[in-house]
Tab-separated table of C-alpha atoms in Angstrom:
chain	number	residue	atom	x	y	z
O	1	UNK	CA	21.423	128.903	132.010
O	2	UNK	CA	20.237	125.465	130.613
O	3	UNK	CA	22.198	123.352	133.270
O	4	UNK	CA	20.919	125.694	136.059
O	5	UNK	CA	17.565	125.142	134.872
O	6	UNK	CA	17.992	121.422	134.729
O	7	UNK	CA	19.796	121.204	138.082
O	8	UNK	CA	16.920	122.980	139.860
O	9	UNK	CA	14.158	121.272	138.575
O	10	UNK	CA	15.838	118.428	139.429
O	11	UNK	CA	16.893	118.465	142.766
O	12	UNK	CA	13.458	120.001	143.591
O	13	UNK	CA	11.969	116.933	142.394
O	14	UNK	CA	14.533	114.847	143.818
O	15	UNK	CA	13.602	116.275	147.111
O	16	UNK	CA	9.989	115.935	146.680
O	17	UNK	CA	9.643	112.256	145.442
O	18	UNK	CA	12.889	111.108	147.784
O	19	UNK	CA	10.696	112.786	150.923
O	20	UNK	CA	7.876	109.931	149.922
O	21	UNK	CA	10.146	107.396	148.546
O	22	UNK	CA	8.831	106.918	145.576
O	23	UNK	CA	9.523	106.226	142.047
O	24	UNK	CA	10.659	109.001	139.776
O	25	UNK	CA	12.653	108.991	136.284
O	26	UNK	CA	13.717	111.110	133.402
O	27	UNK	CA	14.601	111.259	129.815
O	28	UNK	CA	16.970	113.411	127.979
O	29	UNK	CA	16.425	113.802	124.340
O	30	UNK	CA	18.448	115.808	121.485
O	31	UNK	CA	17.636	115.508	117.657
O	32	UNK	CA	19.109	117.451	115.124
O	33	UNK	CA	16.431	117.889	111.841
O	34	UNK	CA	17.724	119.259	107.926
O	35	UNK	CA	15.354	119.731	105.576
O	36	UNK	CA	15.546	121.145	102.031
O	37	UNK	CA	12.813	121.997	99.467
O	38	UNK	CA	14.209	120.695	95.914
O	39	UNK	CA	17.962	121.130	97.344
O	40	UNK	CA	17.288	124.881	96.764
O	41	UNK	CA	16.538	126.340	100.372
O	42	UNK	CA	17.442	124.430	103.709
O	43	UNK	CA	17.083	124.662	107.346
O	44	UNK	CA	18.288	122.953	110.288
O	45	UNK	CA	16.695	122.658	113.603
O	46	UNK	CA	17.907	121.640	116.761
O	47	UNK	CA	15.834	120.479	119.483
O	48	UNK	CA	16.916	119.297	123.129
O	49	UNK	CA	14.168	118.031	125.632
O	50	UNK	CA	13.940	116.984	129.119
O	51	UNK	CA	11.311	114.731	130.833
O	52	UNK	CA	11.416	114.541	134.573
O	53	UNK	CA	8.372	112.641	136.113
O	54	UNK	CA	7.666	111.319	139.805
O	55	UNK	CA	4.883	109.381	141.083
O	56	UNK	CA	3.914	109.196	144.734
O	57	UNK	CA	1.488	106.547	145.950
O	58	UNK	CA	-1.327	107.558	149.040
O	59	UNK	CA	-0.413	104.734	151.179
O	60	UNK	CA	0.945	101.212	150.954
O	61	UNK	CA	-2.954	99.919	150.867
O	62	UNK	CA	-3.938	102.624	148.465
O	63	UNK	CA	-4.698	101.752	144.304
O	64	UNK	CA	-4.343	105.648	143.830
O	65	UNK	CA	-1.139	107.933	143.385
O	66	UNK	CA	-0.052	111.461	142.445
O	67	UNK	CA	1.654	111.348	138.708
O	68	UNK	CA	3.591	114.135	137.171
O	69	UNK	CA	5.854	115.020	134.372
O	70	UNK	CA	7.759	118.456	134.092
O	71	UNK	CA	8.490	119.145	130.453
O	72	UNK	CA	11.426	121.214	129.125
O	73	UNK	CA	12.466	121.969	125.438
O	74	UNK	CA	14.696	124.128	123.293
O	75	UNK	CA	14.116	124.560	119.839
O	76	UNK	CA	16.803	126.404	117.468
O	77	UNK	CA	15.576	126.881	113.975
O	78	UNK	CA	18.050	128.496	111.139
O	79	UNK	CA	17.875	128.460	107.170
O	80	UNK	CA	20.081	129.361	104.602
O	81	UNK	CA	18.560	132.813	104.178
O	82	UNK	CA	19.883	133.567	107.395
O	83	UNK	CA	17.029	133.812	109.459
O	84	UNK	CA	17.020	131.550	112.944
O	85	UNK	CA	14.593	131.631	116.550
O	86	UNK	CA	14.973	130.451	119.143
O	87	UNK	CA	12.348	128.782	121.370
O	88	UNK	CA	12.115	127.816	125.151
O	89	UNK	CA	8.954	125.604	126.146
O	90	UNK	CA	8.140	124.622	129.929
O	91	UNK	CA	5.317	122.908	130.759
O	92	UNK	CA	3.500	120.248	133.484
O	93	UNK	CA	2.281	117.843	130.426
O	94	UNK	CA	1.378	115.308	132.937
O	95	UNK	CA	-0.433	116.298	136.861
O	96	UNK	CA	-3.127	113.697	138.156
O	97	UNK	CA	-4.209	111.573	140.752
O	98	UNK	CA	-4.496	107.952	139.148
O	99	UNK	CA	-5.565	104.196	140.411
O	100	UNK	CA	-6.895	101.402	139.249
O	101	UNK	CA	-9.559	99.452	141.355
O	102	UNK	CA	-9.903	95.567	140.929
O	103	UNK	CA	-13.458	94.600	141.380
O	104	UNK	CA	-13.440	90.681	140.340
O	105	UNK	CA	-11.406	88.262	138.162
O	106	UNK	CA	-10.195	90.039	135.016
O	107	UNK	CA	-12.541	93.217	135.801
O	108	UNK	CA	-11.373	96.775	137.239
O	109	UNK	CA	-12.054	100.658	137.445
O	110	UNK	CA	-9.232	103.007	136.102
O	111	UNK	CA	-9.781	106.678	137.323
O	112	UNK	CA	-7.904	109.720	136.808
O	113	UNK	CA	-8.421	113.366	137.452
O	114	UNK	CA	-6.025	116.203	136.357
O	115	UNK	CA	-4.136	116.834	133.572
O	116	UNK	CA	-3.547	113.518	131.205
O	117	UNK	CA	-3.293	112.016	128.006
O	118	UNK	CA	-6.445	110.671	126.163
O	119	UNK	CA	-7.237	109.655	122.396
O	120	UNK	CA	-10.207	108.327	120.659
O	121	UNK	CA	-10.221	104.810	119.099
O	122	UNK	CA	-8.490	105.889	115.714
O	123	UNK	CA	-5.912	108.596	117.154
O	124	UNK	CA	-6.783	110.500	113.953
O	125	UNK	CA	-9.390	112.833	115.811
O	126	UNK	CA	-8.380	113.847	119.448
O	127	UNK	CA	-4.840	112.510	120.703
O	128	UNK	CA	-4.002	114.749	122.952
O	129	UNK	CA	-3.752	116.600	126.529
O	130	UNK	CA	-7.114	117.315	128.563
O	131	UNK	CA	-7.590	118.748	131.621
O	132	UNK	CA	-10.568	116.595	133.338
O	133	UNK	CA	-11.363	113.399	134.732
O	134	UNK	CA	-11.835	110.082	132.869
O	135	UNK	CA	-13.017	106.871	134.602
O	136	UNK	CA	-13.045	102.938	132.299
O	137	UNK	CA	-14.304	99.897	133.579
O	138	UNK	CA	-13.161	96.725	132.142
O	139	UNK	CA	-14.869	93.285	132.037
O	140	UNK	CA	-13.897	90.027	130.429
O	141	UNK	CA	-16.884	90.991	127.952
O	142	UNK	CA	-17.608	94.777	127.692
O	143	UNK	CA	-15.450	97.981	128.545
O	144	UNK	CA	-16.901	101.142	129.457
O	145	UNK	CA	-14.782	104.483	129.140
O	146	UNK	CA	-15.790	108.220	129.652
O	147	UNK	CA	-13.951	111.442	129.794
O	148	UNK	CA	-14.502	115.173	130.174
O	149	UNK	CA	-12.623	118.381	130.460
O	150	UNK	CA	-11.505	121.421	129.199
O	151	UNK	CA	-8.314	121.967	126.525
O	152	UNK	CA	-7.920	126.297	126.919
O	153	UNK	CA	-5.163	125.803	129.503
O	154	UNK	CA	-3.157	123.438	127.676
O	155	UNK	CA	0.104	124.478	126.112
O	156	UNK	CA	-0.477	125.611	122.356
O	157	UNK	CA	3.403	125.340	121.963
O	158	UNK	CA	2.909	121.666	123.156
O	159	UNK	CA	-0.201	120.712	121.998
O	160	UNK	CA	-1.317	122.053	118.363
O	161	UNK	CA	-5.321	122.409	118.083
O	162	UNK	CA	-7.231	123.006	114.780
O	163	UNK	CA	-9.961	125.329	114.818
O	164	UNK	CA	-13.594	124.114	112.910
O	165	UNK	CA	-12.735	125.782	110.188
O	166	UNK	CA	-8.886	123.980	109.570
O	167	UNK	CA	-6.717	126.242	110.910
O	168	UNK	CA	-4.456	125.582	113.311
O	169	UNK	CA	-4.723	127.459	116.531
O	170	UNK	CA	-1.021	129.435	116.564
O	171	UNK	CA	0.586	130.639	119.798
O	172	UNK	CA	0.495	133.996	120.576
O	173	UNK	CA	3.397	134.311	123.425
O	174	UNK	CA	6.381	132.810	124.650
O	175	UNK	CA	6.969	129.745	127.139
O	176	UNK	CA	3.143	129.058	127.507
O	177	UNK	CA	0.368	129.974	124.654
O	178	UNK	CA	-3.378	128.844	125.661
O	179	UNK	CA	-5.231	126.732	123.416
O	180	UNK	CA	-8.427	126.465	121.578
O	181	UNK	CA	-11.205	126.554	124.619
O	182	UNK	CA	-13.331	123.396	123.975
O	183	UNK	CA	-15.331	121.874	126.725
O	184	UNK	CA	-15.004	117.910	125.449
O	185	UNK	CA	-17.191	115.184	126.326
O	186	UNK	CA	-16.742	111.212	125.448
O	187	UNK	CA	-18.212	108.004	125.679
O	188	UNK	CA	-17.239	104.834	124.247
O	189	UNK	CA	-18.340	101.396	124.429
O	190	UNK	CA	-16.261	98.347	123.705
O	191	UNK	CA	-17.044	94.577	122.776
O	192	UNK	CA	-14.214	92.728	123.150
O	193	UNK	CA	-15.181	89.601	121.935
O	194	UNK	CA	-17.802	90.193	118.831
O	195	UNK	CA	-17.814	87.454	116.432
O	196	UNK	CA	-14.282	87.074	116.311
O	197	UNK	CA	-13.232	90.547	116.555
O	198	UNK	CA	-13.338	93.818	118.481
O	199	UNK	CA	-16.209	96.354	118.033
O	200	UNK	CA	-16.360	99.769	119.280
O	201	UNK	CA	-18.194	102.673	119.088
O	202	UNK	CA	-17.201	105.875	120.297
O	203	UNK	CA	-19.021	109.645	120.484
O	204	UNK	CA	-17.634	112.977	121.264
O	205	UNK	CA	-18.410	116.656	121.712
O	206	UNK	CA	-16.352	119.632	121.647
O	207	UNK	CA	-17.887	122.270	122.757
O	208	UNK	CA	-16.344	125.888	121.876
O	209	UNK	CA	-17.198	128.398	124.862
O	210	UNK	CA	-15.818	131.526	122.920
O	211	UNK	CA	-19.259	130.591	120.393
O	212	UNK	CA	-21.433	127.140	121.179
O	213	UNK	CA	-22.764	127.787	117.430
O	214	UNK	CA	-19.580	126.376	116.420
O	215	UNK	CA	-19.469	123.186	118.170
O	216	UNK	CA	-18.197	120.051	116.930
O	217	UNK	CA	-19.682	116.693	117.369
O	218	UNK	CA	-18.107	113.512	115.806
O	219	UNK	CA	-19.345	109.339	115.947
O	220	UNK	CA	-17.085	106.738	115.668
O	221	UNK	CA	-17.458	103.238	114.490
O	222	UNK	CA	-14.129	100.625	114.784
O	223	UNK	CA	-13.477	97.231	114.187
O	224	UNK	CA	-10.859	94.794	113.784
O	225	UNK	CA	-9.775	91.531	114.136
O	226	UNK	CA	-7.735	88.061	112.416
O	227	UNK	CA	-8.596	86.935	109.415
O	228	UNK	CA	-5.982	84.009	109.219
O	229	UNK	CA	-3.678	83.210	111.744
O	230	UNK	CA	-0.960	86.015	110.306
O	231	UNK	CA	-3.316	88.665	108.479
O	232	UNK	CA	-5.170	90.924	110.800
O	233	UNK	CA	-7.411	93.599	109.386
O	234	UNK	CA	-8.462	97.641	110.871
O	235	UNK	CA	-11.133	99.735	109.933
O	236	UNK	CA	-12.160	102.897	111.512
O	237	UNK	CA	-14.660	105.512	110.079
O	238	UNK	CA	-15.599	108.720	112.048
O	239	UNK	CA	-18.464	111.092	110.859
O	240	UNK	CA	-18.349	114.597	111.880
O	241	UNK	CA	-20.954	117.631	112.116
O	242	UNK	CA	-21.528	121.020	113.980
O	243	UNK	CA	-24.376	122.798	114.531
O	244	UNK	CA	-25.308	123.304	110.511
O	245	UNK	CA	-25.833	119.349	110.077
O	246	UNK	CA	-22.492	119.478	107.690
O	247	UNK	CA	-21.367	116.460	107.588
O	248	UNK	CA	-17.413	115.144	107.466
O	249	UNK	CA	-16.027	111.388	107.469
O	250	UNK	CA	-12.739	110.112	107.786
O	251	UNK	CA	-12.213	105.998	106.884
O	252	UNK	CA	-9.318	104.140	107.250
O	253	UNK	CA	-8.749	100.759	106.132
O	254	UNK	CA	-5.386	98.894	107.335
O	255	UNK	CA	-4.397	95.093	106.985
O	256	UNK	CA	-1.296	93.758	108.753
O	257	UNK	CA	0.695	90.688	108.389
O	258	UNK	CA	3.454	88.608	110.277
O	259	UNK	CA	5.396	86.524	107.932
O	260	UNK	CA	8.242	86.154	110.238
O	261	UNK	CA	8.142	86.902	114.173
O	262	UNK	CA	10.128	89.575	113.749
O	263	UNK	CA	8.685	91.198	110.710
O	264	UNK	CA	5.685	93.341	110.241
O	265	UNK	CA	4.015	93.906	106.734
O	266	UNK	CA	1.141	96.932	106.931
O	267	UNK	CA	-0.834	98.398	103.676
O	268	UNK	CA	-3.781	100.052	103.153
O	269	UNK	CA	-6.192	103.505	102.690
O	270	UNK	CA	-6.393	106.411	104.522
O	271	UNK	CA	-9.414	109.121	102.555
O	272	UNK	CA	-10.642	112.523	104.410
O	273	UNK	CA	-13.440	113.734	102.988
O	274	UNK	CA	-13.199	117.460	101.397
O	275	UNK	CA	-16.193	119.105	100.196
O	276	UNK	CA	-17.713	116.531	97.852
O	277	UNK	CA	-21.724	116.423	97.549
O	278	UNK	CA	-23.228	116.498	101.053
O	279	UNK	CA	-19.751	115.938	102.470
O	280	UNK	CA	-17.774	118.914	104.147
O	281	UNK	CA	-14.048	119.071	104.824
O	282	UNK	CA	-12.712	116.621	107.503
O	283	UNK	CA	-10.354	118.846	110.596
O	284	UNK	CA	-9.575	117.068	113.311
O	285	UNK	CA	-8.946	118.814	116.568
O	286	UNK	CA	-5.540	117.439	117.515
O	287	UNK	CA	-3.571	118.911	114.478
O	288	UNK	CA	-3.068	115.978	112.029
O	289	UNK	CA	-0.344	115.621	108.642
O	290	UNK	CA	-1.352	113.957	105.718
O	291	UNK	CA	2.145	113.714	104.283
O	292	UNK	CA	5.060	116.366	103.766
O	293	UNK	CA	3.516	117.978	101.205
O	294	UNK	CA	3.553	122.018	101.821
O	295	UNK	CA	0.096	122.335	100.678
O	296	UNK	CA	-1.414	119.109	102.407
O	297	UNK	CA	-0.660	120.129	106.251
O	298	UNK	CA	-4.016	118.997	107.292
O	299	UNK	CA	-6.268	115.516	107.268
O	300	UNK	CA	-8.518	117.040	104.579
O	301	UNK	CA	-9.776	116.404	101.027
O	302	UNK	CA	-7.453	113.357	100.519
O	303	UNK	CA	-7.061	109.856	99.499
O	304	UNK	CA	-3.856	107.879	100.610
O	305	UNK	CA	-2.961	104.899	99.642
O	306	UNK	CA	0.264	103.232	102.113
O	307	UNK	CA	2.527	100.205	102.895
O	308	UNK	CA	5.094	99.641	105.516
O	309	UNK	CA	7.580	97.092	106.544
O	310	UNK	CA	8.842	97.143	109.915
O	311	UNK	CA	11.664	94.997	111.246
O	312	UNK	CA	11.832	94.771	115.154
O	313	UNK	CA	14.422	92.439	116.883
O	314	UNK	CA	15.882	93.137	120.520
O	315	UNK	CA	17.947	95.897	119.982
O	316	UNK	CA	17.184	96.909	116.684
O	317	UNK	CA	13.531	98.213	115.206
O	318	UNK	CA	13.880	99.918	111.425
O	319	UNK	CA	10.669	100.696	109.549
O	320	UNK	CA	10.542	101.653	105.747
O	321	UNK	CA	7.271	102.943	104.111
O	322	UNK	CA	5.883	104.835	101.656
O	323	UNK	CA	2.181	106.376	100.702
O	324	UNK	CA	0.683	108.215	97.530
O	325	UNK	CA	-0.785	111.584	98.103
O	326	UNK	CA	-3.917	112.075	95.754
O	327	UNK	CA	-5.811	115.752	96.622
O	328	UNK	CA	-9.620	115.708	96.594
O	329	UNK	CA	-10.507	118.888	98.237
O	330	UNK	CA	-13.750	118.969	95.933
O	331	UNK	CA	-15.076	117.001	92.928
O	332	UNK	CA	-11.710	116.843	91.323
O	333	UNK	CA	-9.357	114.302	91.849
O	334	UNK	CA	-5.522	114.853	91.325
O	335	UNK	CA	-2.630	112.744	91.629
O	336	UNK	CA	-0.127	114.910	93.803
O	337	UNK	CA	2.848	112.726	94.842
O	338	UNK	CA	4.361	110.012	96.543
O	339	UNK	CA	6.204	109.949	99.918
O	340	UNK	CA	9.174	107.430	101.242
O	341	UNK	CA	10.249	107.375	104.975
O	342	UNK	CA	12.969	105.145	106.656
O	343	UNK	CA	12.921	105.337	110.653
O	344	UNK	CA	15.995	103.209	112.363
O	345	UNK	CA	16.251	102.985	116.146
O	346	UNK	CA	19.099	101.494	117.797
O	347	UNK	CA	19.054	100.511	121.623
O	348	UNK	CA	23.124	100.698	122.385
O	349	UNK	CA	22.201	100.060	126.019
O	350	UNK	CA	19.318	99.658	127.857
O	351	UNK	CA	18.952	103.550	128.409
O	352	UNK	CA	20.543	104.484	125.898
O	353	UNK	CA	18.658	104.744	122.708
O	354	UNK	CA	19.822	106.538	118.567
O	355	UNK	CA	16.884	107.327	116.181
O	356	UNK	CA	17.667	107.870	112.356
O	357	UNK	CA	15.335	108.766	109.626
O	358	UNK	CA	15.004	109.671	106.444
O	359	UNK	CA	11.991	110.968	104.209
O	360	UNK	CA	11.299	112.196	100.643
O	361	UNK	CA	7.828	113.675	99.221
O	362	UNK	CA	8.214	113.982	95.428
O	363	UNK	CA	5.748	116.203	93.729
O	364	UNK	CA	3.799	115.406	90.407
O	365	UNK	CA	2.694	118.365	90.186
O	366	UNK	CA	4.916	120.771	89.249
O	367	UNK	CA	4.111	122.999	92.369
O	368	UNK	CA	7.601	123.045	93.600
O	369	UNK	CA	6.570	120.967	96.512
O	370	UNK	CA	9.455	118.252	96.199
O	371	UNK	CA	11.591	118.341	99.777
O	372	UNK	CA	13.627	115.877	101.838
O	373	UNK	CA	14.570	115.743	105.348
O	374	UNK	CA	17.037	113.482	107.702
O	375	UNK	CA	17.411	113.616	111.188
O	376	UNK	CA	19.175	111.854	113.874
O	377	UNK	CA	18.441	111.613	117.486
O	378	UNK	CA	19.370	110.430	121.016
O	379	UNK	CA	17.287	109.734	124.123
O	380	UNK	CA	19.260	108.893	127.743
O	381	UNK	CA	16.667	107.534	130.338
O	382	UNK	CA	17.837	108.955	133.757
């Protein structure tokens, strides 16, 4: 049934985009996941995915073209208590009309309308599918981005949402589940050149049209920048509030270093604020992890400390890193535990690509949070 699926869509598409002459590609991804809590329950999930996307320019002359992505994935779950599902997922993730206008030296106007990915500045907030229009202009010495749309018709199965309150927005039927309604609104300026480094600052609404009293509203300040010729610093902070005046923050604080052209060495603090004095619980809207922690799913009432290494050469990128988990969810703070990841990618040919990893979260606790997963992956570019 898969292969007749996957033969359809594709000649289809093949007949659409060949009719234009016009680019089109494809990816093909499988990934096998085992996890255990404590090596006392386990479950294994497969997944296998196919991307096929096509774009079709207006005319020779024309900056402006008709983008799209058809989305197909299988999910089989099973554990050792003998329970499995089985999931199917179709979806258009990607349907727009596109261009970018060039209006001087170094200067343009990107516009899209459709369906598309955007993200705020810190991708901790909003990373995500919209259905909308967004326009940016770009000059040597200011950029200029805005975006609006609506996020009920995208695919819940897809596209995770958290609700104001923290919980995340489950689907409620098979292939396609709508989402969390929010009307969204953005506007960010950008100085590319501000004493050295790169300011921005960033607003954005969500606006909830099952209630408007429960509207979300979130400013965002980032910055970053050298500060030798191989340490580079990030800092982002975002302050939330609704309709009550309660206030949220998330701040993030990253330095990176390049001892070696090939090497990458990243530490630093990640806190979202819980409900501490005149501070309220940070949710974001795009579903966010703090670590692998069972009772940590959300960006919330935490304080994580991190450091990476990541090795990148032509064929081979490998990345090992690890973060402490300490739970502030009000005016106690805990130590909780500490988490260890190693990602490996191997490019065996130039479309052919393996992914392994391997991570650990070890609870302090006692709470019987301890697990470990490994999985190992392959994506074919058609």
């Amino acid at each position: 049934m898969k292969k007749r699926f996957f033969s359809v869509v594709s000649f289809l598409l093949l007949v659409t985009f060949s009719a234009s002459a016009l680019e089109w590609g494809g990816l093909v991804k499988n990934n096998t996941d085992v996890k255990t809590l404590d090596f006392e329950e386990y479950g294994i999930s497969q997944d296998e995915e196919l991307y096929i996307w096509g774009k079709v320019p207006f005319g020779k002359q024309s900056p402006f073209s008709l983008v799209g992505e058809l989305v197909y994935k299988g999910i089989f779950d099973f554990d050792n208590n003998g329970l499995s599902t089985m999931e199917n997922i179709i979806d258009v993730d990607i349907f727009k009309i596109a261009g970018n206008i060039e209006v001087g030296q170094a200067s343009s106007i990107n516009m899209s309308l459709g369906r598309f990915y955007v993200s705020d500045s810190t991708r901790k907030l909003f990373s995500q599918l919209i259905d909308g229009g967004q326009m940016t202009f770009s000059f040597p010495w200011i950029g200029l981005s805005f975006f609006g749309g609506f996020t009920g018709f995208i695919n819940s199965h897809v596209t995770p949402m958290m609700e104001a309150d923290g919980i995340v927005l489950k689907p409620n039927s098979i292939l396609y589940s709508v989402n969390i309604p929010y009307l969204v609104g953005q506007a960010k300026i950008e100085f590319p050149y501000f004493m050295g480094n790169t300011l921005s600052l960033e607003a954005l609404g969500f606006f909830d049209t099952r209630d408007f009293e429960i509207s979300r509203y979130f400013g965002e300040l980032s910055i970053s920048g050298p500060l030798n010729n191989s340490v580079f610093y990030k800092f982002d902070t975002i302050v939330g509030f609704n309709n009550s005046l309660e206030f949220s923050n998330y701040t993030n604080l990253t330095y990176f270093s390049y001892p070696f052209s090939f090497m990458m060495i990243n530490f630093g603090v990640e806190y979202a604020s819980g409900k501490i004095g005149p501070l309220n619980p940070f949710y974001p809207v795009t579903s966010q992890v703090a670590c692998s922690a069972n009772s940590h799913p959300a960006l919330s009432g935490v304080l994580i400390p991190n450091a990476a290494i990541t090795i990148s050469t032509g064929s081979f990128y490998t990345s090992i890193g690890g973060k402490f988990l300490f739970s502030w969810p009000d005016n106690t703070f805990t130590p909780s535990g500490g988490e260890l990841s190693l990602m490996s990618q191997f490019n065996i040919l130039s479309d052919i690509k393996v992914n392994i990893s391997v991570d650990g979260y070890y609870d302090i606790t006692g709470g019987g949070e301890t697990n470990y997963s490994a999985s190992l992956g392959t994506a074919i570019s058609l």
